[in-house]
Coordinates of C-alpha atoms (C1' of nucleotides) in Angstrom, one line a residue:
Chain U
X1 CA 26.6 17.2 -18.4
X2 CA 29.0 18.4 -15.4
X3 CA 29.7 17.5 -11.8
X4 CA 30.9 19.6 -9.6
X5 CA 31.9 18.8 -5.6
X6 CA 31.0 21.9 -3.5
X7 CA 31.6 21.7 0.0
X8 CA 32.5 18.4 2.5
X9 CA 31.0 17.8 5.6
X10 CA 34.4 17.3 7.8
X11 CA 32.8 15.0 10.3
X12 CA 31.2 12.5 7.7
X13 CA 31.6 11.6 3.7
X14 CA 28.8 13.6 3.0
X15 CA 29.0 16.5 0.4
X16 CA 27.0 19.0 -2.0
X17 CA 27.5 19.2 -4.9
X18 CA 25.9 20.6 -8.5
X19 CA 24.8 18.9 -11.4
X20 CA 24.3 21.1 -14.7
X21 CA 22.0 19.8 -17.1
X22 CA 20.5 21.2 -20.3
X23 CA 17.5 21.3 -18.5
X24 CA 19.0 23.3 -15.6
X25 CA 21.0 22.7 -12.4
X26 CA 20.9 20.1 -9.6
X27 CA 22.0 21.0 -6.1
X28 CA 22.9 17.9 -4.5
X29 CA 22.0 15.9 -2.4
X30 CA 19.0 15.7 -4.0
X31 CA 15.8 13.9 -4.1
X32 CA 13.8 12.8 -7.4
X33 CA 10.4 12.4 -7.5
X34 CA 9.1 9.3 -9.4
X35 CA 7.0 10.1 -12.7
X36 CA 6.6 6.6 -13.8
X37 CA 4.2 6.6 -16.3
X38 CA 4.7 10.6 -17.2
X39 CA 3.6 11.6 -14.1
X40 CA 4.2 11.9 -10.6
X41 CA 1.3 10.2 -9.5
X42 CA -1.7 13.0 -7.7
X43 CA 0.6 16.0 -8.3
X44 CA 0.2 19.2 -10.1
X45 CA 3.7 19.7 -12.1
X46 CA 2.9 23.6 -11.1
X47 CA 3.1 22.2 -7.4
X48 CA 6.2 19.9 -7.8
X49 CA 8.0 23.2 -9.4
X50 CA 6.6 25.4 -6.9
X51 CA 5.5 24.5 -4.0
X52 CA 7.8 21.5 -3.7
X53 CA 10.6 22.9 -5.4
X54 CA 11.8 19.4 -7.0
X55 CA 14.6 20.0 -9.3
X56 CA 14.3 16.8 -11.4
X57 CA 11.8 13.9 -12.3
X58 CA 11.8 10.3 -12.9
X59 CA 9.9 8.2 -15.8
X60 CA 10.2 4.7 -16.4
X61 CA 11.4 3.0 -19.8
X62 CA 9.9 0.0 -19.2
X63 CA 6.4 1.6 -18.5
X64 CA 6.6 4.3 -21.3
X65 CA 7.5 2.0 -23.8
X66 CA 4.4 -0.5 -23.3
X67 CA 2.3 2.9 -22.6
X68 CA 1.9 5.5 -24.3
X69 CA 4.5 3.3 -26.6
X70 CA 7.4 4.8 -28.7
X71 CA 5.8 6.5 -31.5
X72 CA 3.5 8.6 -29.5
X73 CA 6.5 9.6 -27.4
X74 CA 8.7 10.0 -30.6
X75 CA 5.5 12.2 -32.0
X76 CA 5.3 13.9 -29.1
X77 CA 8.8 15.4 -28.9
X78 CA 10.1 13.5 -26.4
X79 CA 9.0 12.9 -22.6
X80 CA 9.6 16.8 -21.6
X81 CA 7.0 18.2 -24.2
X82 CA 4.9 15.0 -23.9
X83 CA 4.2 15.9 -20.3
X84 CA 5.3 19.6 -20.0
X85 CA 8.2 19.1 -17.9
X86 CA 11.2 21.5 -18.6
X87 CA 13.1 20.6 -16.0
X88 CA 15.4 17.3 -16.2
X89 CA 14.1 14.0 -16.1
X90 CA 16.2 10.8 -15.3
X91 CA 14.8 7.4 -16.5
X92 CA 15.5 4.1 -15.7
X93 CA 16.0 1.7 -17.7
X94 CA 13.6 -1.4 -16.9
X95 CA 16.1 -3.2 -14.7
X96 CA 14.2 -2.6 -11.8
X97 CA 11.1 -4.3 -13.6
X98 CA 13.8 -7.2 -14.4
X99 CA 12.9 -7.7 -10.5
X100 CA 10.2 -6.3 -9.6
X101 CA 8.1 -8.5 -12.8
X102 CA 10.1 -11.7 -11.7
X103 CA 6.9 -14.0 -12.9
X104 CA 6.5 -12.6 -16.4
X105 CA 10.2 -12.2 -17.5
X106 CA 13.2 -14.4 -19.1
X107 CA 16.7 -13.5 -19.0
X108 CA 19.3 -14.4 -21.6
X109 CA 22.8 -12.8 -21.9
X110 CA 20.9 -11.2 -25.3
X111 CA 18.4 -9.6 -22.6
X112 CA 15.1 -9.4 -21.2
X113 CA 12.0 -11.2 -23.1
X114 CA 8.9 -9.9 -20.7
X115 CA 5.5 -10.5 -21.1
X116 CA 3.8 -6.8 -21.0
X117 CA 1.8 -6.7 -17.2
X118 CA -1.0 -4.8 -19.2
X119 CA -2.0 -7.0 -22.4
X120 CA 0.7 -10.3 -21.8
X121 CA 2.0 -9.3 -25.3
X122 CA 5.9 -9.9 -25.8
X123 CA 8.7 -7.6 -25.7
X124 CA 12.1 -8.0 -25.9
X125 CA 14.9 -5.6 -23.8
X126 CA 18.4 -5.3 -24.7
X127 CA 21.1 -2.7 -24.1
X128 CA 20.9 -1.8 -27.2
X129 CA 17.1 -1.3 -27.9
X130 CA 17.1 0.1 -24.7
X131 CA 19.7 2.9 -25.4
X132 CA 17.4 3.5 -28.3
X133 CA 14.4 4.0 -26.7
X134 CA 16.1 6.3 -23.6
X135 CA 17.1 8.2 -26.6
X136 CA 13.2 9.1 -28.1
X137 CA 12.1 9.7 -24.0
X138 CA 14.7 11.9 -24.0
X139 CA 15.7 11.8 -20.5
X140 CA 18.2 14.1 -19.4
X141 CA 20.0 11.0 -17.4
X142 CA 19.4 7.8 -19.1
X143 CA 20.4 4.6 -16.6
X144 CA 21.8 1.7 -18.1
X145 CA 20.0 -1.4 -18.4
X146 CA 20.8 -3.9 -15.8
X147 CA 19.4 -7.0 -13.5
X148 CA 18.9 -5.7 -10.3
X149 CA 19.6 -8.9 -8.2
X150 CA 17.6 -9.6 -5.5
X151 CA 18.8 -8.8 -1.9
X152 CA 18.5 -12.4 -0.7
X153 CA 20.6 -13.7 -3.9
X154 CA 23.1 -16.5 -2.9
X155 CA 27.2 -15.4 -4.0
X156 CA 26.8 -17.5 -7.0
X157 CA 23.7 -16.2 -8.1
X158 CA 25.0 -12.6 -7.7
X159 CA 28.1 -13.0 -9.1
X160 CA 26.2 -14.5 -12.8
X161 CA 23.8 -11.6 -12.6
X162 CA 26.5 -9.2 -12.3
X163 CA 28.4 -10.8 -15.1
X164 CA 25.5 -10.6 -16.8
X165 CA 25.2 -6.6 -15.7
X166 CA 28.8 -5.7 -17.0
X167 CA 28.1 -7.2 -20.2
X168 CA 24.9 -5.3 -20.6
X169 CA 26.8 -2.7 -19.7
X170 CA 29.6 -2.5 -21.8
X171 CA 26.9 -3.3 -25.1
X172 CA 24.7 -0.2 -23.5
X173 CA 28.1 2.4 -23.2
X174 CA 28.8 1.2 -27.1
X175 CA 25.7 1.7 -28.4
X176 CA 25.3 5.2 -26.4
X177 CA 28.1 6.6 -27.8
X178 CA 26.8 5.4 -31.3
X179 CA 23.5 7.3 -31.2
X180 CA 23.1 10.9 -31.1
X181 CA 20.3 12.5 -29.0
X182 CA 17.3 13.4 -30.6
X183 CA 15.9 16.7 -29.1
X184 CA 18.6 18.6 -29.1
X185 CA 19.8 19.1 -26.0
X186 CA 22.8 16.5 -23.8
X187 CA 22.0 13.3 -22.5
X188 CA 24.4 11.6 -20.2
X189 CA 24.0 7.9 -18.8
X190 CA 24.8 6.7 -15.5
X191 CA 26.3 3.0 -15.3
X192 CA 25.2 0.8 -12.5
X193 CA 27.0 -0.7 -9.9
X194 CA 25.5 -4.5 -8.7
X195 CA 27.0 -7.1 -6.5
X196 CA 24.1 -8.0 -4.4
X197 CA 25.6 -7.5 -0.6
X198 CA 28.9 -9.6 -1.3
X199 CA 31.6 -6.4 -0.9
X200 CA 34.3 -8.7 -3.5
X201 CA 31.6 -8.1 -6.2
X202 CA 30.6 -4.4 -5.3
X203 CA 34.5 -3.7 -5.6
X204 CA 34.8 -5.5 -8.6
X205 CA 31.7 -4.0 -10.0
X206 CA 31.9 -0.5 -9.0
X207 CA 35.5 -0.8 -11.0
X208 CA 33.8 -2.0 -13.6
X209 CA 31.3 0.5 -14.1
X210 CA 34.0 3.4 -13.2
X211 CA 35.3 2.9 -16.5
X212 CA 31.9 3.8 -18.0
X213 CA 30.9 7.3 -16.0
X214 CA 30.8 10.3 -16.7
X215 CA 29.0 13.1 -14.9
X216 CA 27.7 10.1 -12.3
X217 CA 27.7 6.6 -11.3
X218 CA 24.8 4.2 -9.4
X219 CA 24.5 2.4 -7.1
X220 CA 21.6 -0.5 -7.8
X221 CA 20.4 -3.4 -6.1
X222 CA 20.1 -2.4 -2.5
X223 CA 16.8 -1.7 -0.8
X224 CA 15.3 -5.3 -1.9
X225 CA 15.6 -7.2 0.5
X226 CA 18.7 -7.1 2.5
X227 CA 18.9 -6.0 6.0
X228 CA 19.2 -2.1 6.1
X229 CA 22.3 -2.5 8.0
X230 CA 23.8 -4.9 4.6
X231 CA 22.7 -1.2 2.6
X232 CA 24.9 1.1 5.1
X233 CA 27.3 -1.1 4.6
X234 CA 27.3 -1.4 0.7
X235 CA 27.5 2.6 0.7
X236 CA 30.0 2.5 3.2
X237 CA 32.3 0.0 1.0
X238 CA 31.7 2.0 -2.1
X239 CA 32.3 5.6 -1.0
X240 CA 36.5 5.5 -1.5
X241 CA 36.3 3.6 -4.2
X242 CA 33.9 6.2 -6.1
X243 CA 35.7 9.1 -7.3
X244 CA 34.7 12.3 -5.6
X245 CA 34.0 14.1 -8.8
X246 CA 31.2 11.3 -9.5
X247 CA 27.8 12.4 -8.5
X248 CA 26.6 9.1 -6.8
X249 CA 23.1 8.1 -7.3
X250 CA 21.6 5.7 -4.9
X251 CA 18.6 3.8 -6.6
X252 CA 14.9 3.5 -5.0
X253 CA 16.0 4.8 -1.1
X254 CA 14.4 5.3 0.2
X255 CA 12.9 6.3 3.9
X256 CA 14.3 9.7 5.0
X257 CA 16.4 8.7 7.5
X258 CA 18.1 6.1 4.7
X259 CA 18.5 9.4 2.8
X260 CA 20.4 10.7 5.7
X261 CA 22.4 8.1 6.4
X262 CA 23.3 7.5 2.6
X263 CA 24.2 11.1 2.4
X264 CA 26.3 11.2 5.1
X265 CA 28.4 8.2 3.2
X266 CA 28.7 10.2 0.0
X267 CA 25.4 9.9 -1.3
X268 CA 23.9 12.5 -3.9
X269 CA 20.9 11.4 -5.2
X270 CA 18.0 9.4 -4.3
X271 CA 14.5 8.6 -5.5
X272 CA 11.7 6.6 -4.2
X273 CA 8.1 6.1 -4.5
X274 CA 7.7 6.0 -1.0
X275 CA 6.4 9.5 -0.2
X276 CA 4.0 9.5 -2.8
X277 CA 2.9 5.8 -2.6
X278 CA 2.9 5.5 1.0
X279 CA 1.5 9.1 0.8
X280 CA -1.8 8.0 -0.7
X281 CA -1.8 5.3 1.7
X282 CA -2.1 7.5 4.2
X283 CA 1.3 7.7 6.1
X284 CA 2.7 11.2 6.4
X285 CA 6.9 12.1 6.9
X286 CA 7.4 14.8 9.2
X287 CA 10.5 16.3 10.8
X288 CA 8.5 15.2 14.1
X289 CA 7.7 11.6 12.9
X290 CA 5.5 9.5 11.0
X291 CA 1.8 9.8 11.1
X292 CA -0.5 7.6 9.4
X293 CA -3.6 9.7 8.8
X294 CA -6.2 6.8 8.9
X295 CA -5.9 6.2 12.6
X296 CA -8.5 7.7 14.7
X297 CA -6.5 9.8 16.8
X298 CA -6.4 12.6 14.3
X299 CA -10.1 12.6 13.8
X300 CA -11.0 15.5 16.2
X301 CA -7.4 17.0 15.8
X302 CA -7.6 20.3 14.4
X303 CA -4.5 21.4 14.2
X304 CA -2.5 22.7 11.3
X305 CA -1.3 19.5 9.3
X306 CA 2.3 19.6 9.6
X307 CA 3.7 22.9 11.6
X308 CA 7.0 22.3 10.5
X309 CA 6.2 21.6 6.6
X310 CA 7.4 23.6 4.1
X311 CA 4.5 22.8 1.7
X312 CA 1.2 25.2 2.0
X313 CA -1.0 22.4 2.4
X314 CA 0.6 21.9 6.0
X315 CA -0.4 25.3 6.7
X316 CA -3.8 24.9 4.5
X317 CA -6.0 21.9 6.2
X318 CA -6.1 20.3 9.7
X319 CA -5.0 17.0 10.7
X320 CA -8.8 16.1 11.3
X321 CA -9.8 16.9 8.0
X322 CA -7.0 14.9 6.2
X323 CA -8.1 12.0 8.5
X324 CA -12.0 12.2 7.1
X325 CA -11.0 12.6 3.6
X326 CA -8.4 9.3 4.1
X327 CA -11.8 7.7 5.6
X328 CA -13.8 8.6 3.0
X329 CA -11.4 7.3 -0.2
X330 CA -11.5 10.6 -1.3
X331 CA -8.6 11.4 -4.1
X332 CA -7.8 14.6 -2.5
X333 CA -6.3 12.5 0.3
X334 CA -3.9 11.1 -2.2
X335 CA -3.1 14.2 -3.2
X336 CA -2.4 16.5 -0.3
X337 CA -0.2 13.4 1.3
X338 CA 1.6 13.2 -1.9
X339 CA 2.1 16.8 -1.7
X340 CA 3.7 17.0 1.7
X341 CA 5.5 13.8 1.7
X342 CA 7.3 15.1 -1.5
X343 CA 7.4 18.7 0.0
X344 CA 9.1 17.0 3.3
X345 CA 12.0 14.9 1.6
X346 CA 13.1 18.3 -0.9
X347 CA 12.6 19.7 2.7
X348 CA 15.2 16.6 4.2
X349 CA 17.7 17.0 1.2
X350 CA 17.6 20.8 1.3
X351 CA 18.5 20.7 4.9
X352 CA 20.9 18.5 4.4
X353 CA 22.4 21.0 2.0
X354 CA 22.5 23.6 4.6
X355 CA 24.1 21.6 7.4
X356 CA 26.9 20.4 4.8
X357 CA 27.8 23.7 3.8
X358 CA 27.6 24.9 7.8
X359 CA 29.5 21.6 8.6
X360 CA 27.6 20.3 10.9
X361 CA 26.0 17.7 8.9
X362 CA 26.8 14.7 11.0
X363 CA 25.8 15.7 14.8
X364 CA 22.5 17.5 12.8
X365 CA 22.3 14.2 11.4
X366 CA 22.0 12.0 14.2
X367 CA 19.3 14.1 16.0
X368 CA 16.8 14.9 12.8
X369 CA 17.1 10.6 12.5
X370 CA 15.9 10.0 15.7
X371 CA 12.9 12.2 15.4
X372 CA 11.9 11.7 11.8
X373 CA 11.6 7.7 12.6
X374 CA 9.4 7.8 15.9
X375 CA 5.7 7.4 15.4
X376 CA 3.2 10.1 16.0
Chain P
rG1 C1' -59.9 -6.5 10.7
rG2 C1' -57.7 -10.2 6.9
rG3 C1' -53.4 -11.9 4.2
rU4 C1' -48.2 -12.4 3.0
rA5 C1' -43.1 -12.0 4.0
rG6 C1' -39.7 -10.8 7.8
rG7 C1' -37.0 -9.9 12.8
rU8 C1' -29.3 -13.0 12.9
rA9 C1' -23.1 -9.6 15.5
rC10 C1' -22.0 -1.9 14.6
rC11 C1' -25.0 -2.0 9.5
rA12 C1' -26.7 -4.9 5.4
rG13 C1' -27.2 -10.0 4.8
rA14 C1' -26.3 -15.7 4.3
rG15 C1' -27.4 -19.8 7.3
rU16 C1' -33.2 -23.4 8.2
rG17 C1' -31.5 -29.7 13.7
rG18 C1' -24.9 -31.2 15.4
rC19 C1' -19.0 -29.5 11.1
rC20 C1' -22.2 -22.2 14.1
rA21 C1' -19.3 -17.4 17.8
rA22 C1' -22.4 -17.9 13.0
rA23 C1' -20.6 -17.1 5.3
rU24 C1' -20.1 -12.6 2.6
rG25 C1' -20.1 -7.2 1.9
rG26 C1' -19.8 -2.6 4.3
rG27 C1' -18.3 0.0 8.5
rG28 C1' -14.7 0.2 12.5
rC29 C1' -9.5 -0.7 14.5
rA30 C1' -4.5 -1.6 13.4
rG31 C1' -0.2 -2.9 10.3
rA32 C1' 2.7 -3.1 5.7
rC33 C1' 4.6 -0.4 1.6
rU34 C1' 12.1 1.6 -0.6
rG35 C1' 15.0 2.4 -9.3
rU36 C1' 5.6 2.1 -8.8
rA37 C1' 1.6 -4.6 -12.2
rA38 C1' 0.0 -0.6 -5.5
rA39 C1' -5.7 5.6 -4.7
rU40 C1' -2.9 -1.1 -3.0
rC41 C1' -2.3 -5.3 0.2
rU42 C1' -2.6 -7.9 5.2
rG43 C1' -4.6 -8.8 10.1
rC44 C1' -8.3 -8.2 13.8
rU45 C1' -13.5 -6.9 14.7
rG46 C1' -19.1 -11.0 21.4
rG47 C1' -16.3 -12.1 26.4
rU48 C1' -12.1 -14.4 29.3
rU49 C1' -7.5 -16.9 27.6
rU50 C1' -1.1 -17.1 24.4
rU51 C1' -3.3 -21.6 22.2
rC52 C1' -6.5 -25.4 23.4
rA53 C1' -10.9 -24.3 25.8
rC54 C1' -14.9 -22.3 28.2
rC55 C1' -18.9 -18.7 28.8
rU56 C1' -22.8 -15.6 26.6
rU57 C1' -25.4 -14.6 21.8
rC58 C1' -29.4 -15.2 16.3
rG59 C1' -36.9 -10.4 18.6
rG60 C1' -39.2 -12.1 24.0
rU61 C1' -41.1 -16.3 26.7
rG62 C1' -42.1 -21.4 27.1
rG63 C1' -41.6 -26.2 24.8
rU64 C1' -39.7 -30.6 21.7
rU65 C1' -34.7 -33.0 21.3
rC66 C1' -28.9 -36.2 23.6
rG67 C1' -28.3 -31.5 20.8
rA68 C1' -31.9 -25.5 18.5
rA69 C1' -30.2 -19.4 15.0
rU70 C1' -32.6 -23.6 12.6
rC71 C1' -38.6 -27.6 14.8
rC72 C1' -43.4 -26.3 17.8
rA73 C1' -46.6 -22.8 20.8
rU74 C1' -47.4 -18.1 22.1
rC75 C1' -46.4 -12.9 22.6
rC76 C1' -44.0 -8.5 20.7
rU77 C1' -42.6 -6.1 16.3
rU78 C1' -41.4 -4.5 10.9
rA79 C1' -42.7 -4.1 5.7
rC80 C1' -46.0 -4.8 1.9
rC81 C1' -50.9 -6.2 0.0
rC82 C1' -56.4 -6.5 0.7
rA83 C1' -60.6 -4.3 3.3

RNA sequence: GGGUAGGUACCAGAGUGGCCAAAUGGGGCAGACUGUAAAUCUGCUGGUUUUCACCUUCGGUGGUUCGAAUCCAUCCUUACCCA
């Protein structure tokens, strides 16, 4: 897998940038869409390809392991037959559910014992097992396994969980150059950079993991917790000390205008649940602002759903009728929002691209910020 | 005409002397959501007030009582059954 820099933004760090995979090409910055379970939840694949345009996919090791399980997915062909995706997928690992499933986990320097949130049977993660079962997925961009530390973590709580981190790490990068993929086709992983919000042990860590990339590098850890301004800065800290000619993935941002911002301090990649999760809750992005469809101001508003959305449902229905079916609890709700949040941040990134290569990424910047964050 | 069971907040429906502005659902109105245990969760939902508190409210009217949504009388009314 190959990274390549395109152009620079001269007024900020941001940059495009193309990522060739055997599964096809990645114009950076870029947005993923998160596939958890196989699928990005309430959307047609034939949408996120067409209509939405996303270039690659996530799925979740963690998730796909306990469901459908690893023979099924071995059976299957991998994760890209399995659910009929040719275009690449990136998985993570499980670290995040090292956080996120707090109550039902135990960490040793072996790994992660966690009870499974869907029967309460007993599994065991290490870096190892882990490479192993990124390899029968198949993802395109496997993540290394790691304890994404909570952003409230005390220095001396960080600082063990990162030790803990480069140690997974170094097993994972051994064991991944020991195994062979299984489909045929290149897999790359990208190492992750923790440290909580204490810059000694992002430096220290981003060195770390350095030694360990190849096409790209992450940064984990941020977005849980801390203040946003703690995030900037993290970025901010990290961007010189990243090689330019390391596509930088920024893990679980986030709200568009934390897309911006991260792009314009070197960020490349981004994924989030938010636009579909917050979609079928009802909140819509928009280059005019955030609307959340359930109030009852957009109950007589007929008016085409989002005038400046790039995906045909904005053009399709009427504010007024996304509002009844939100009301009603019917699924289509789920869906259309789903559809134009994730149509609206390929829309952000894609714009992005544009203002890079016309170099006025920054002052654009500011301005599409301001608007996308007020409330409509 | 006779009998039985009812009439409680936007709706349904608990409550049957003080801890009742009144459970619980639903509906309504807002809010939250960042590598998805989320088509989820939280708050508010008689009036004034930031809270305390006070005022008005449980079909109508009139009583009993220190005190009534709750007991009594009467009227209105709904459903079902019998004729």
């Amino acid at each position: 897998m190959k990274f390549t820099k395109l152009h620079t933004d001269p007024n900020s760090s941001a940059r495009t940038g193309l990522l060739e995979t055997d599964h096809g090409l990645i114009h950076t910055p870029i947005f993923m869409p998160v596939g958890t379970v196989g699928s990005v939840k309430g959307v047609y694949h034939r949408d996120l390809c067409e209509d939405i345009n996303a270039e690659i996919i996530l799925g979740n090791t963690y998730h796909l392991y306990l469901r459908p399980g690893l023979d099924i997915l071995r059976k299957a062909g991998g994760l890209h037959k399995f659910e009929h995706w040719d275009r690449p997928i990136l998985t993570d690992s499980g670290g995040f559910q090292v956080f996120s499933l707090t109550q039902i986990r135990k960490i040793t320097e072996e790994g992660c014992t966690f009870q499974s949130h869907i029967d309460g049977s007993r599994h065991k993660f290490t870096p190892e097992n882990n490479v192993d079962t990124q390899r029968i997925i198949g993802a395109d961009i496997m993540m290394a396994f790691d304890e994404c530390c909570p952003g409230d973590a005390d220095h001396s709580y960080a600082e063990k969980s990162l030790k803990l981190t480069q140690g997974w790490l170094e097993r994972y990068a051994k064991r991944f150059a020991e195994t062979e993929p299984l489909y045929g086709y290149d897999q790359t992983f990208f190492p992750i950079i923790q440290g909580c919000v204490y810059p000694d042990l992002r430096v220290q860590a981003a060195e770390h993991a350095l030694q360990f990339a190849d096409a790209g590098i992450a940064i984990g850890g941020l977005a849980v917790g801390e203040p946003t301004e703690k995030m900037y800065e993290m970025i901010e800290l990290l961007n010189p000390v990243i090689p330019q000619d390391k596509a930088r993935y920024l893990m679980g941002v986030g709200t568009p205008a934390n897309i911006l911002e991260g792009i314009a301090r070197g960020v490349d990649m981004f994924d989030c649940v938010m636009p579909t999760r917050n979609g079928r809750n009802g909140m819509l992005f928009t280059w005019n602002g955030i609307m959340n469809m359930r109030n009852a101001k957009w109950k007589d508003d007929f008016s085409e759903l989002d005038p400046s959305g790039t995906s045909f449902v904005d053009h399709y229905y009427t504010k007024a009728y996304l509002h009844h079916l939100f009301v009603a609890g019917e699924m289509y709700a789920a869906m259309l929002a789903s559809e134009h949040n994730l149509a609206f941040y390929l829309d952000v990134v894609r714009q992005a691209r544009l203002h890079i290569e016309q170099g006025d990424f920054a002052s654009w910047k500011d301005a599409a910020v301001k608007k996308i964050t007020s409330r409509l």
